XYZ file of N, CA and C in Angstrom:
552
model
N 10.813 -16.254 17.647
C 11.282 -16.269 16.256
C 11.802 -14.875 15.908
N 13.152 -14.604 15.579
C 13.595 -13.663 14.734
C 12.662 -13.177 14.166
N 12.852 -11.500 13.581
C 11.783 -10.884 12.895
C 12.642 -12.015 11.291
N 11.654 -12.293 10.258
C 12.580 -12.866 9.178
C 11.370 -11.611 8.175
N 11.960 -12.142 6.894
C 11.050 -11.219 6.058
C 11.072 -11.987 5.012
N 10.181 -11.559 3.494
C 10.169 -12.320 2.464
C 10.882 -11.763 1.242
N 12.257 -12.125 0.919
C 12.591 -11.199 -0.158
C 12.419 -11.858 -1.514
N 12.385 -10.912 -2.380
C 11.975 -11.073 -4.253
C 13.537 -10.555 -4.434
N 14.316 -11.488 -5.435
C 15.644 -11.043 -5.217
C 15.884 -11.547 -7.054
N 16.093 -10.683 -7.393
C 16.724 -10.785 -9.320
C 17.672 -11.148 -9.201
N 18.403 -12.414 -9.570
C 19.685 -12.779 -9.306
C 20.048 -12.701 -11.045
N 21.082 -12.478 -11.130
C 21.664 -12.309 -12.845
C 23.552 -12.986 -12.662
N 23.643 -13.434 -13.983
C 24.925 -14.119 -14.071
C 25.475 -14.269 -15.539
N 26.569 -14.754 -15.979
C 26.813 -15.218 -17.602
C 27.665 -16.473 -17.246
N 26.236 -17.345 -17.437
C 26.473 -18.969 -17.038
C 27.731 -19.169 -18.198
N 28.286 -20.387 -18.047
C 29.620 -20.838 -18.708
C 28.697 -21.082 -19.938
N 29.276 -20.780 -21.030
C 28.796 -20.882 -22.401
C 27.607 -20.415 -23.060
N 27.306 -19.386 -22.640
C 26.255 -18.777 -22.646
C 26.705 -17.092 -23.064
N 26.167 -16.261 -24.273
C 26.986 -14.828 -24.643
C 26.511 -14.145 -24.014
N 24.905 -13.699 -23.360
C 24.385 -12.658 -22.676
C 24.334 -13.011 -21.201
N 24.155 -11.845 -20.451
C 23.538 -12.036 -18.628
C 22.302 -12.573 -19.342
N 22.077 -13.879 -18.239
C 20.740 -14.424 -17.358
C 20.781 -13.777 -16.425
N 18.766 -13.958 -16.477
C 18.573 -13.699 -15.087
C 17.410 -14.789 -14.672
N 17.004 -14.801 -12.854
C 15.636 -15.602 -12.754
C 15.469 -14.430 -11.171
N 14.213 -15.403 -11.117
C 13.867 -14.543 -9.973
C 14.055 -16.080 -8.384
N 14.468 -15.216 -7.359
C 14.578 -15.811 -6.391
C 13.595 -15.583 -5.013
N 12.965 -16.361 -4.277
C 12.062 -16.104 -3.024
C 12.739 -16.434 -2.189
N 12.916 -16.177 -0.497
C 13.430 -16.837 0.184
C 13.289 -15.810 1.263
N 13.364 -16.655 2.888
C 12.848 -15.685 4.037
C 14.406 -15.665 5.053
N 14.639 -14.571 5.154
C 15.746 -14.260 6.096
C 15.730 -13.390 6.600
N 16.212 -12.799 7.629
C 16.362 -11.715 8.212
C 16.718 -10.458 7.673
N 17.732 -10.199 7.005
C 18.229 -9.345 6.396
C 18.833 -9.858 4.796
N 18.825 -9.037 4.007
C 19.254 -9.090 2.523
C 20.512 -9.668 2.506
N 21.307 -9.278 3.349
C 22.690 -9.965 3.403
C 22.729 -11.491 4.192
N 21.795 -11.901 4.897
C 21.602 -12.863 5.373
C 21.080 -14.035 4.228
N 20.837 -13.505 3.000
C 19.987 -14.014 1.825
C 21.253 -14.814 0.930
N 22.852 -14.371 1.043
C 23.973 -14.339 0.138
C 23.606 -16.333 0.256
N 23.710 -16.943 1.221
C 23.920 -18.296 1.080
C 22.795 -18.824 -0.009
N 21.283 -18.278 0.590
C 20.425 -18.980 -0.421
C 20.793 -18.644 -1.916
N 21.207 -17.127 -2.323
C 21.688 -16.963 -3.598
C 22.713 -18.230 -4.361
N 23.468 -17.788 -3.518
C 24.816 -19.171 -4.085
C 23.887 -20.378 -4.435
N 23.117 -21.121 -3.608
C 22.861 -22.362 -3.575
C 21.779 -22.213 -4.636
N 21.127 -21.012 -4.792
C 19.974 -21.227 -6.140
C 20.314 -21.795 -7.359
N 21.248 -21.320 -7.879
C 21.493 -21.161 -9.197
C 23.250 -22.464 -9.542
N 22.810 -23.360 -9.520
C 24.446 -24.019 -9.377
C 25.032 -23.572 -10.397
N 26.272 -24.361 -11.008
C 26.942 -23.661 -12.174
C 26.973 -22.833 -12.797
N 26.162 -21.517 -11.963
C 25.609 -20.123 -13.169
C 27.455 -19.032 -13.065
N 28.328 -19.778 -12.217
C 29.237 -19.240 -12.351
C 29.831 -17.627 -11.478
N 29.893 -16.672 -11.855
C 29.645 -14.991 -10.916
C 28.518 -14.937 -10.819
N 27.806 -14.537 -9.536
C 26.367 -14.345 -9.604
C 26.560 -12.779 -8.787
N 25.759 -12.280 -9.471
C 25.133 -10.860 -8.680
C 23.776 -10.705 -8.625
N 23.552 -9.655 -7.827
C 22.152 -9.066 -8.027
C 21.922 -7.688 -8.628
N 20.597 -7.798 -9.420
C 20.299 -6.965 -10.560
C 19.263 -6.279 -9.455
N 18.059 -6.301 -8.620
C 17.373 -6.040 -7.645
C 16.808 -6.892 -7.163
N 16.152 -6.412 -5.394
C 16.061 -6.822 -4.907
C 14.478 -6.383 -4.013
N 13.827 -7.032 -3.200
C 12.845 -6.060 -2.627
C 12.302 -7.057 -1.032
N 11.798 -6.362 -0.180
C 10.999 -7.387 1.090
C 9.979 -7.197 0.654
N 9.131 -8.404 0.138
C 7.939 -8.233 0.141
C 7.106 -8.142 1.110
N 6.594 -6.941 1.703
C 5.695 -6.962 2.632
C 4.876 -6.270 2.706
N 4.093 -5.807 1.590
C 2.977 -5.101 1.534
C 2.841 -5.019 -0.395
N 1.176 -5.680 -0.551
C 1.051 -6.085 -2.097
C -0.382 -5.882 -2.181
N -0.339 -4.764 -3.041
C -1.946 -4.292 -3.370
C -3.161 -4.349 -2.013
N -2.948 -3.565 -1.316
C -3.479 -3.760 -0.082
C -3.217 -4.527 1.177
N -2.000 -5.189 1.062
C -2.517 -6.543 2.030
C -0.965 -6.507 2.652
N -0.961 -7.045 3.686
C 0.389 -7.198 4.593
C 0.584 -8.416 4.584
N 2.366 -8.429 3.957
C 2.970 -10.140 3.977
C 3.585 -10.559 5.451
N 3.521 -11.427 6.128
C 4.227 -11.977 7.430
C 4.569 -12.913 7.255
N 5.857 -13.463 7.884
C 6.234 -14.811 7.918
C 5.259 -15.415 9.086
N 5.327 -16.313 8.857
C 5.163 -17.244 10.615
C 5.625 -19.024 10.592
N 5.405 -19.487 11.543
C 5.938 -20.510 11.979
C 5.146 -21.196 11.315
N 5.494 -22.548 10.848
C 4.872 -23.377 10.153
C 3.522 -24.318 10.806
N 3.635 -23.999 11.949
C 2.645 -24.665 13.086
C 1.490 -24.007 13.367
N 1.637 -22.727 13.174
C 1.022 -21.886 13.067
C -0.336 -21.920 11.889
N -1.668 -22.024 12.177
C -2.438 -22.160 11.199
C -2.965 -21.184 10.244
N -2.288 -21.474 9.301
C -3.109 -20.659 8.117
C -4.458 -20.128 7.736
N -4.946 -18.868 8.463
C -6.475 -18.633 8.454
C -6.420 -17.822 7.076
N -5.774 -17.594 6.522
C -5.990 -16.050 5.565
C -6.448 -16.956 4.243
N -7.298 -16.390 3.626
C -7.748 -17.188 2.842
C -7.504 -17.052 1.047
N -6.657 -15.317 1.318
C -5.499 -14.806 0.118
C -4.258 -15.617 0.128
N -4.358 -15.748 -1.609
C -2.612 -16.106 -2.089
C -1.901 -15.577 -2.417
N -0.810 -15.316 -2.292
C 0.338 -14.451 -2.648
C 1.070 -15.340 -4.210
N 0.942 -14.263 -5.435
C 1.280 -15.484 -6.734
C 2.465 -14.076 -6.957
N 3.309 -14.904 -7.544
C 4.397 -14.474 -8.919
C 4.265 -14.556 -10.073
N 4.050 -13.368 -10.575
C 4.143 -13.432 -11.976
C 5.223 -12.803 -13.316
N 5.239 -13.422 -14.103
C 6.295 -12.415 -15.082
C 5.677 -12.537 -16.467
N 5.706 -11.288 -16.599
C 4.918 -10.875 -17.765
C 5.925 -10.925 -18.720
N 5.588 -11.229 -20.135
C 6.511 -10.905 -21.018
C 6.276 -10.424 -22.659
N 6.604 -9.625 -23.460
C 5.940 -9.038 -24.231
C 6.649 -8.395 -24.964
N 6.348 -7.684 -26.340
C 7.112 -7.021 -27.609
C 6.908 -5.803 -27.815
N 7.713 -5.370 -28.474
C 7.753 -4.249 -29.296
C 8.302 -4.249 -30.572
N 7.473 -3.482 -31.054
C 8.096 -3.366 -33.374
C 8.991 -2.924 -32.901
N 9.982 -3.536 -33.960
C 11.483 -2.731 -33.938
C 12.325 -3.099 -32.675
N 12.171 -4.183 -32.005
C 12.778 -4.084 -31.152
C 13.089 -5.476 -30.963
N 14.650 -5.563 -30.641
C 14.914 -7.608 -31.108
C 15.102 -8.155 -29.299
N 13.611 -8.396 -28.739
C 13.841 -8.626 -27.556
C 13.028 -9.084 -26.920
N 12.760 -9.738 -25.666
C 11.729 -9.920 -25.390
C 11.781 -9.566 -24.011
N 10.555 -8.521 -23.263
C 10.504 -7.626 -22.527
C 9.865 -8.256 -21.415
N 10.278 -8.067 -20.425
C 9.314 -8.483 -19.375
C 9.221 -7.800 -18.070
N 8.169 -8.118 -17.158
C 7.527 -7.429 -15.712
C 6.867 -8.303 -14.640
N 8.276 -8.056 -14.151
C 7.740 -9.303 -12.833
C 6.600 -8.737 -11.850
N 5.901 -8.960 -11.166
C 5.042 -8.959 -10.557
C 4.554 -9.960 -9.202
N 4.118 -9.218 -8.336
C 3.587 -9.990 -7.211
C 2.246 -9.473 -6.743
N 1.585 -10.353 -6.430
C 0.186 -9.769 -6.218
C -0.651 -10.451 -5.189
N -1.514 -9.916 -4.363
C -2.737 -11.187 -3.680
C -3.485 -11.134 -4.584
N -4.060 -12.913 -4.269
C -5.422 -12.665 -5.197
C -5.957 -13.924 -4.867
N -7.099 -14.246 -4.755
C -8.199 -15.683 -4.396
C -7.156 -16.616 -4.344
N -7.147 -16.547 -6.068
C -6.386 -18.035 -6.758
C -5.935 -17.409 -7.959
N -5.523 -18.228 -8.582
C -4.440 -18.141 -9.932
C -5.326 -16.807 -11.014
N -7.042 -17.621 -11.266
C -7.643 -16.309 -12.112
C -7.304 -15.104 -11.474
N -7.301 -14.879 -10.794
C -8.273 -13.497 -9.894
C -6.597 -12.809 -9.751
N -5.397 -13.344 -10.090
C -3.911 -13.166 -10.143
C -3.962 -13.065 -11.682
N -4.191 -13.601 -12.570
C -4.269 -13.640 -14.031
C -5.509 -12.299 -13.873
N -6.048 -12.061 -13.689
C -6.860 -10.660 -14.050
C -6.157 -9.528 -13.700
N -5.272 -9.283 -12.607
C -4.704 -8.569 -12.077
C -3.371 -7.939 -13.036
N -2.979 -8.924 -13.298
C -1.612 -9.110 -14.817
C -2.371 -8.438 -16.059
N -3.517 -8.769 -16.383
C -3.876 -7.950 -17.629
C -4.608 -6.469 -17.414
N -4.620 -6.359 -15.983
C -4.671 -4.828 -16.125
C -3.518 -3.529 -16.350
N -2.423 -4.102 -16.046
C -1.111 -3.729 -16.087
C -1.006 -2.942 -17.245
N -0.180 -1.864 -17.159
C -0.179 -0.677 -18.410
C 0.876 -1.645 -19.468
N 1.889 -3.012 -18.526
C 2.469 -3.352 -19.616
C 1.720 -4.619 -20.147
N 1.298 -5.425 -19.541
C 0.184 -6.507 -20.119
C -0.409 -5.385 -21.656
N -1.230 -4.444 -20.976
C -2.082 -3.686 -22.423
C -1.133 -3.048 -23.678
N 0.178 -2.678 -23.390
C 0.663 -1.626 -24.124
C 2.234 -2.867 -24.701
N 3.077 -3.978 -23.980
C 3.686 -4.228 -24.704
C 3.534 -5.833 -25.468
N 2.878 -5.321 -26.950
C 3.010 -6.435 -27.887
C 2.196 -5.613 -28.563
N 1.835 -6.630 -30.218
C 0.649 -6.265 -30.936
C 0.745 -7.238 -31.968
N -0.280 -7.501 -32.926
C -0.789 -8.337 -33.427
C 0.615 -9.402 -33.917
N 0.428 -10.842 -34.159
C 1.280 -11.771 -33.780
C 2.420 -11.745 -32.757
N 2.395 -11.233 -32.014
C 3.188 -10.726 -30.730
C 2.764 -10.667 -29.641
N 2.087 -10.965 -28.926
C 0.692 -10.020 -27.943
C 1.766 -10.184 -26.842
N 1.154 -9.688 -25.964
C 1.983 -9.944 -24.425
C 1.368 -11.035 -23.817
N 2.288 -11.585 -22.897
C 1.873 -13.168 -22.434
C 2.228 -13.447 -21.030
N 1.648 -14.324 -20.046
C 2.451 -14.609 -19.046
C 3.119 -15.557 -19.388
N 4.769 -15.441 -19.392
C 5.890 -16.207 -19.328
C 6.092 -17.499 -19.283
N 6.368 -18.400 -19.757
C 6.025 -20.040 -19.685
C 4.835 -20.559 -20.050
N 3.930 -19.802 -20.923
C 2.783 -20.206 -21.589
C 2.662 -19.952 -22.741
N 1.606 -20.405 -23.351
C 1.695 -20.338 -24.598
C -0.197 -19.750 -25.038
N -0.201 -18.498 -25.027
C -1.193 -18.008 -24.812
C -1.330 -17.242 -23.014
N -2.594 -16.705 -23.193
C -2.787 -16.492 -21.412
C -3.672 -17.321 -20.944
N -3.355 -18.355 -20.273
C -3.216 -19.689 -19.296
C -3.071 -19.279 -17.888
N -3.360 -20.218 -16.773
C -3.229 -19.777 -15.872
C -2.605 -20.891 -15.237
N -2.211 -22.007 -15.776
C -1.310 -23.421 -15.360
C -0.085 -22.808 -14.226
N 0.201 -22.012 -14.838
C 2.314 -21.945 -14.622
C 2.299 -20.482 -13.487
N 1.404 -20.026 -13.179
C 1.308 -18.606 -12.386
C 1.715 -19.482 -11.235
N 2.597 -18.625 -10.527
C 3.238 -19.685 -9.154
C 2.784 -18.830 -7.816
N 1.894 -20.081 -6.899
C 1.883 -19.341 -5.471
C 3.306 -19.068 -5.181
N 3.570 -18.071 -4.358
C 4.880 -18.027 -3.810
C 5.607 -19.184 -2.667
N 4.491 -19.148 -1.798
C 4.718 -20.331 -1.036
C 5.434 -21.480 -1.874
N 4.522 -21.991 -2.988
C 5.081 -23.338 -3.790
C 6.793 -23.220 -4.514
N 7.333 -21.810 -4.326
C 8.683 -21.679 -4.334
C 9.334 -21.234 -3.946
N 9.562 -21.192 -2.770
C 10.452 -21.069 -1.816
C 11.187 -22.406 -1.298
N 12.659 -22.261 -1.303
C 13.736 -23.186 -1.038
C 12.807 -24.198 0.031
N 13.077 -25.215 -0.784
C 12.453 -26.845 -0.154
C 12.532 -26.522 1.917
N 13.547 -26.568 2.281
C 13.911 -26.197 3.956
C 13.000 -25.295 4.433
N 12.386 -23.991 3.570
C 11.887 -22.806 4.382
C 10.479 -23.692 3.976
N 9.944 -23.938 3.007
C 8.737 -24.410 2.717
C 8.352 -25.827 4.160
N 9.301 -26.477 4.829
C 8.851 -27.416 5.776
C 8.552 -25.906 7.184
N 9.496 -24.950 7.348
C 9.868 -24.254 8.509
C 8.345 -23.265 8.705
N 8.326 -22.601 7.059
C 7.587 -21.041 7.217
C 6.210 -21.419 6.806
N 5.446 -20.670 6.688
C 4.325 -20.210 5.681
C 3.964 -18.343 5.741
N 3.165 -18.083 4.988
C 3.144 -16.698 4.658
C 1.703 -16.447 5.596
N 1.562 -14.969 6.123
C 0.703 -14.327 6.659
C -0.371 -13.542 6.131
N -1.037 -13.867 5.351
C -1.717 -12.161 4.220
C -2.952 -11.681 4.892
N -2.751 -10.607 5.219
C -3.874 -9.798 6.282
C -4.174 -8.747 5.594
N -5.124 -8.169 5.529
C -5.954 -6.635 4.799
C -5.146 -5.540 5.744
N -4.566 -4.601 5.274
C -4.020 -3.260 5.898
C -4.740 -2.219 4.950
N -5.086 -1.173 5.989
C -5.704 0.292 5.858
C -4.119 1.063 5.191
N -3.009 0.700 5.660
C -1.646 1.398 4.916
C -1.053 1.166 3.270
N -1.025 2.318 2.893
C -0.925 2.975 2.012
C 0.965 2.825 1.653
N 1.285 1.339 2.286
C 2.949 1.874 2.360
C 3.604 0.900 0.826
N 4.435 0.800 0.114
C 4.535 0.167 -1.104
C 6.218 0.099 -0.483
N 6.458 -1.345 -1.135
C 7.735 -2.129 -0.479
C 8.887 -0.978 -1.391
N 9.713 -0.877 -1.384
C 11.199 -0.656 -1.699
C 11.574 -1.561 -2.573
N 12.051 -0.809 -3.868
C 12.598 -1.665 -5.074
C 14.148 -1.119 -4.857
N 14.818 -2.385 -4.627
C 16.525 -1.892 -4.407
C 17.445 -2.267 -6.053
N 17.407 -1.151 -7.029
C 17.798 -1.192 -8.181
C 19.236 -1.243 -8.566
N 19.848 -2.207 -9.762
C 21.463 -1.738 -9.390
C 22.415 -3.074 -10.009
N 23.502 -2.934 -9.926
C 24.643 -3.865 -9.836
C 25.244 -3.881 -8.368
N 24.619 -5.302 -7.744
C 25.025 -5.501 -6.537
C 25.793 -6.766 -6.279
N 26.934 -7.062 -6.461
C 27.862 -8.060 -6.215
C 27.500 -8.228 -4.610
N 27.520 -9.456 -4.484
C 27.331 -10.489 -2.799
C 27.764 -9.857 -2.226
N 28.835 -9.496 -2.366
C 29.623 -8.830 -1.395
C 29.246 -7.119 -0.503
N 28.734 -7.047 -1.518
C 28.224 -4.906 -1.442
C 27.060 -5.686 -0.421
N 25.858 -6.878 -0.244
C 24.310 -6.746 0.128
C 24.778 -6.636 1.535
């Protein structure tokens, strides 16, 4: 098997009829970032120009080392790898703020505890405002997504994820920017 990797990829666009950039977040395992351009296209249908806002390989998250492997391959690790996006306010400010996040953790709580330690979980909102995880209504832990459970239908039959404890101290690469398909 090719080395493949797991990328977290911000895809952004200004869907047809729509006044501001969207954005969402994208998972998907390929070899290289530029090897990623097809799954981009196919994420998002009708969103029209798509670029990327950033990008990252996830392979190292609060202690722990991400690996692909073969789907045959048995899953001993007994950590989940979740996505989260935080989202939250400020007075005076006409917007709503958010902080994506990836984390190991047991299960969904023990990923929901991890989110409210965050300097932005504590610091952006305040009273009728609070900060929230994203797609809830309150802090819930329903909608916190293993990563596995989204990744493109094809890689989800092919891959599964590796999460092992590492002694390294190494933190993934955030690739920041206006990156048209074409530049990855």
């Amino acid at each position: 098997m090719e080395d493949l990797t797991l990328f977290m990829v911000m895809v952004g666009c200004r869907p047809p009829g729509r006044n501001t950039e969207q954005h969402d977040v994208l998972f998907g395992i390929a070899p290289t970032i530029k090897d990623m351009v097809p799954q981009i296209k196919k994420f998002w249908p009708g969103a029209g120009s798509i670029h990327v806002d950033a990008w990252r390989k996830v392979t190292h998250v609060n202690g722990y080392q991400v690996r692909i492997r073969p789907k045959s391959h048995p899953d001993i690790s007994e950590k989940k790898l979740y996505f989260l996006n935080l989202g939250g306010y400020k007075p005076g400010e006409f917007d709503e703020f958010h902080y994506k996040m990836v984390v190991v953790a047991d299960n969904a709580a023990g990923a929901l505890q991890l989110a409210k330690k965050t300097a932005f979980y504590k610091h952006t909102g305040f009273k009728g405002a609070s900060s929230h995880i994203d797609d809830k209504y309150g802090v819930d832990i329903d909608d916190l997504h293993q990563i596995k459970d989204i990744l493109p239908p094809d890689q989800k039959m092919l891959y599964g994820l590796s999460i092992e404890p590492t002694d390294s101290d190494t933190t993934d690469a955030l690739n920041l920017g206006y990156f048209p398909l074409h530049k990855l």
